[in-house]
Amino acid sequence: VSIATVSRVFNESPRVSEKTRIRVLEVARALHYQPHVSARSLANKRSDLVLAVIPMLTNYFYMEVVRGVQDSLADSDLDLLVYTAQAPEQVDGQLKRAMQRGRAEGILLFSTPLNESRARRIKQGGQPVVLVDSQHPAFDSISIDNKSGAEAATEHLISNGRKRIGLITGNQASIPARVRRAGYEAALQKAGLAVDPSIILVSEATHQHGYTEKVGFASMNRLLHMSEPVDAVFVASDIQALGVLRALREAGRQVPGDIAVVGFDDIQISAYVGLSTLRQPMYEMGRKAIELLLRRIEDPTLPIEHLEFEPTLIVRETSGHRASLPDQA
Amino acid sequence: VSIATVSRVFNESPRVSEKTRIRVLEVARALHYQPHVSARSLANKRSDLVLAVIPMLTNYFYMEVVRGVQDSLADSDLDLLVYTAQAPEQVDGQLKRAMQRGRAEGILLFSTPLNESRARRIKQGGQPVVLVDSQHPAFDSISIDNKSGAEAATEHLISNGRKRIGLITGNQASIPARVRRAGYEAALQKAGLAVDPSIILVSEATHQHGYTEKVGFASMNRLLHMSEPVDAVFVASDIQALGVLRALREAGRQVPGDIAVVGFDDIQISAYVGLSTLRQPMYEMGRKAIELLLRRIEDPTLPIEHLEFEPTLIVRETSGHRASLPDQA
DNA sequence: GTGAAAGCGCTAACAT
DNA sequence: ATGTTAGCGCTTTCAC
């Protein structure tokens, strides 16, 4: 019963005889011995910890991503330390806290646009970082192709025979909001349809970047009171789309008869209300994020990688396939 | 520029002159010096970590509780380590992993019924543990009063003038499922109504203890095909209630006209579909859980505390107040 | 294959 | 008010 030997046993060193190995293990169990994590990590210079900095964990999108993260992590001996904010403004604080803890194997940073100062601070930490749902040239990232998603949504509505398609989206301070708008406009132009700014409703709200049920409700009502009515709306987020549907219901409009609606995100509720939308492969993104992070931890010299997932169009009741007239745009 | 002094500065010891304090801080910042967490915690014998073992983090209930937990933690200097399972069977594994990490300040164990062997193993760990959404005499716990909630739901239906109230609940292996049933029966008896086993539908499913949309759908259909129809259903979980509502819709029944429905949990979707239900104060439970844990950490000799929250009835559209006939039961 | 000993970066008691 | 020193519990050369 030595001491270095015990260490060797617990680290599965081959340089220990089967006999003593078993003996040590037995005694350890009898004594309820547990190697001390901090001491290990001090001697090792590794922490077995992955940090996740998440705005609004309470969001279905993040939950699902975290589920993927956890599943991936389960195969390794890494544990997950979660820092959540209640609002984007708090992200910086949580990030600082996470970086202070330092010495984590790596950090997953969710949905946080990186300006140069932020990027520099993070680089300085010297820890591997993977960006989830945002991008920056200096870091590995996992994101989704918002533009092509928005295009797909809009094209779907066009091929449904819709002629006047409105857009309801979030605050243009949000990058996804801008990109989704770009995709919408691109699809219209590709189809030779006019882009009419009067039916593009961009939220001015800062709370949640305007991605709320309320904003959707109000925006749809504005759209309804316009002289030249729309026959479809692409709503850049499902949560807003819920408000849109409520406005339509209260106004007595048929969906998709009078007006078709397509959202974005495929949050959990969407399936229940029959909302057509674009699904992001959230779980897969979580798995991939850890994969990227582990790869980077193993070899920090690897070239930076940007993975972009394609959202997939889910057609439900709010945008049923219309008896399509021959398309003579 | 000493060394112990630096330590003192970072631990805000009063025994250091303002002058050197500032000088140390400056140099530290210039050098990007960060105290090493593992070394601290080794010397300190404290880890600044709280562990949470959660089955199915991806569940709205847990998310909300975790939100409360995180908010409470934000005021302290503790961080949250999350262990999630994908299924109750995995909880043991995750719990073991959590206990192995050991040396956490404390553990929050969610929704995990403790048999004696499990309880003993946990006690052995010697760490403060707070049970959330379960109970055991040997540990502090936070739970909700399922019985009185179920009673409230049933009484609400009775006072609505409903005469024949069915019950749809989960697998009786689940304690909440059993307790909610007991509450339902108690309320009926109190009102002098008969308890009819033929309209009490208990799920046999093991997956999620039968708390799924599918099970709700199937159960309601069975209820619909009985000779003596019900005029109300108390569904012991909102997720099942969603299935119930779908079954009703597909059968062309009016809600609450023909049949009233009350769920339990108040998951996020419930507000959108107008489901009457019982809300658990999830966020508050999270905050309280940390409060209890911190108290216990500070003074392990404190008497064990069991906090029981009352769920509150939320009346929405699926159980509108009927023009109530004079109650002459 | 096993033990002795140095050291990981910090804290805390002690000394000054 | 500051420096010196002995651990905290482990890993890891380096001997044997």
Coordinates of C-alpha atoms in Angstrom, one line a residue, chain A residues 153 156-157 160 162 165-166 168 220 230-238 240-246 248 253-264 273-278 313-320:
Chain A
A153 CA -39.6 30.1 -46.2
H156 CA -42.4 28.2 -50.1
L157 CA -44.9 31.0 -49.8
N160 CA -47.9 28.5 -52.7
R162 CA -48.9 34.0 -52.6
I165 CA -45.8 38.5 -48.7
G166 CA -45.2 40.6 -45.6
I168 CA -42.3 40.6 -39.5
M220 CA -49.8 41.8 -37.6
V230 CA -51.0 40.9 -47.7
D231 CA -51.9 37.3 -48.4
A232 CA -48.9 35.8 -46.5
V233 CA -46.4 36.7 -43.8
F234 CA -43.0 35.4 -43.2
V235 CA -42.4 35.9 -39.5
A236 CA -38.7 35.7 -38.5
S237 CA -39.4 33.9 -35.3
D238 CA -42.0 31.4 -34.0
Q240 CA -43.7 36.3 -32.9
A241 CA -45.7 34.1 -35.2
L242 CA -47.8 33.0 -32.2
G243 CA -48.8 36.6 -31.8
V244 CA -49.5 36.9 -35.5
L245 CA -51.8 33.9 -35.3
R246 CA -53.6 35.4 -32.4
L248 CA -55.4 36.8 -37.3
R253 CA -59.1 35.9 -40.8
Q254 CA -58.7 32.3 -42.1
V255 CA -55.2 30.7 -41.9
P256 CA -54.0 29.8 -44.4
G257 CA -57.1 30.6 -46.5
D258 CA -56.8 34.3 -46.3
I259 CA -53.3 34.6 -45.1
A260 CA -50.5 32.1 -44.9
V261 CA -47.9 32.2 -42.1
V262 CA -44.5 30.7 -41.9
G263 CA -42.3 31.2 -38.8
F264 CA -38.7 30.4 -37.9
V273 CA -50.5 25.2 -33.1
G274 CA -49.7 23.8 -36.5
L275 CA -47.3 26.5 -37.4
S276 CA -45.2 26.1 -40.6
T277 CA -41.7 27.0 -39.8
L278 CA -38.0 26.4 -40.2
L313 CA -38.7 23.8 -43.8
I314 CA -41.5 22.1 -41.8
V315 CA -44.8 22.6 -43.6
R316 CA -47.8 22.4 -41.2
E317 CA -51.3 23.9 -41.3
T318 CA -50.6 27.6 -41.4
S319 CA -49.2 27.4 -44.9
G320 CA -50.9 24.4 -46.5

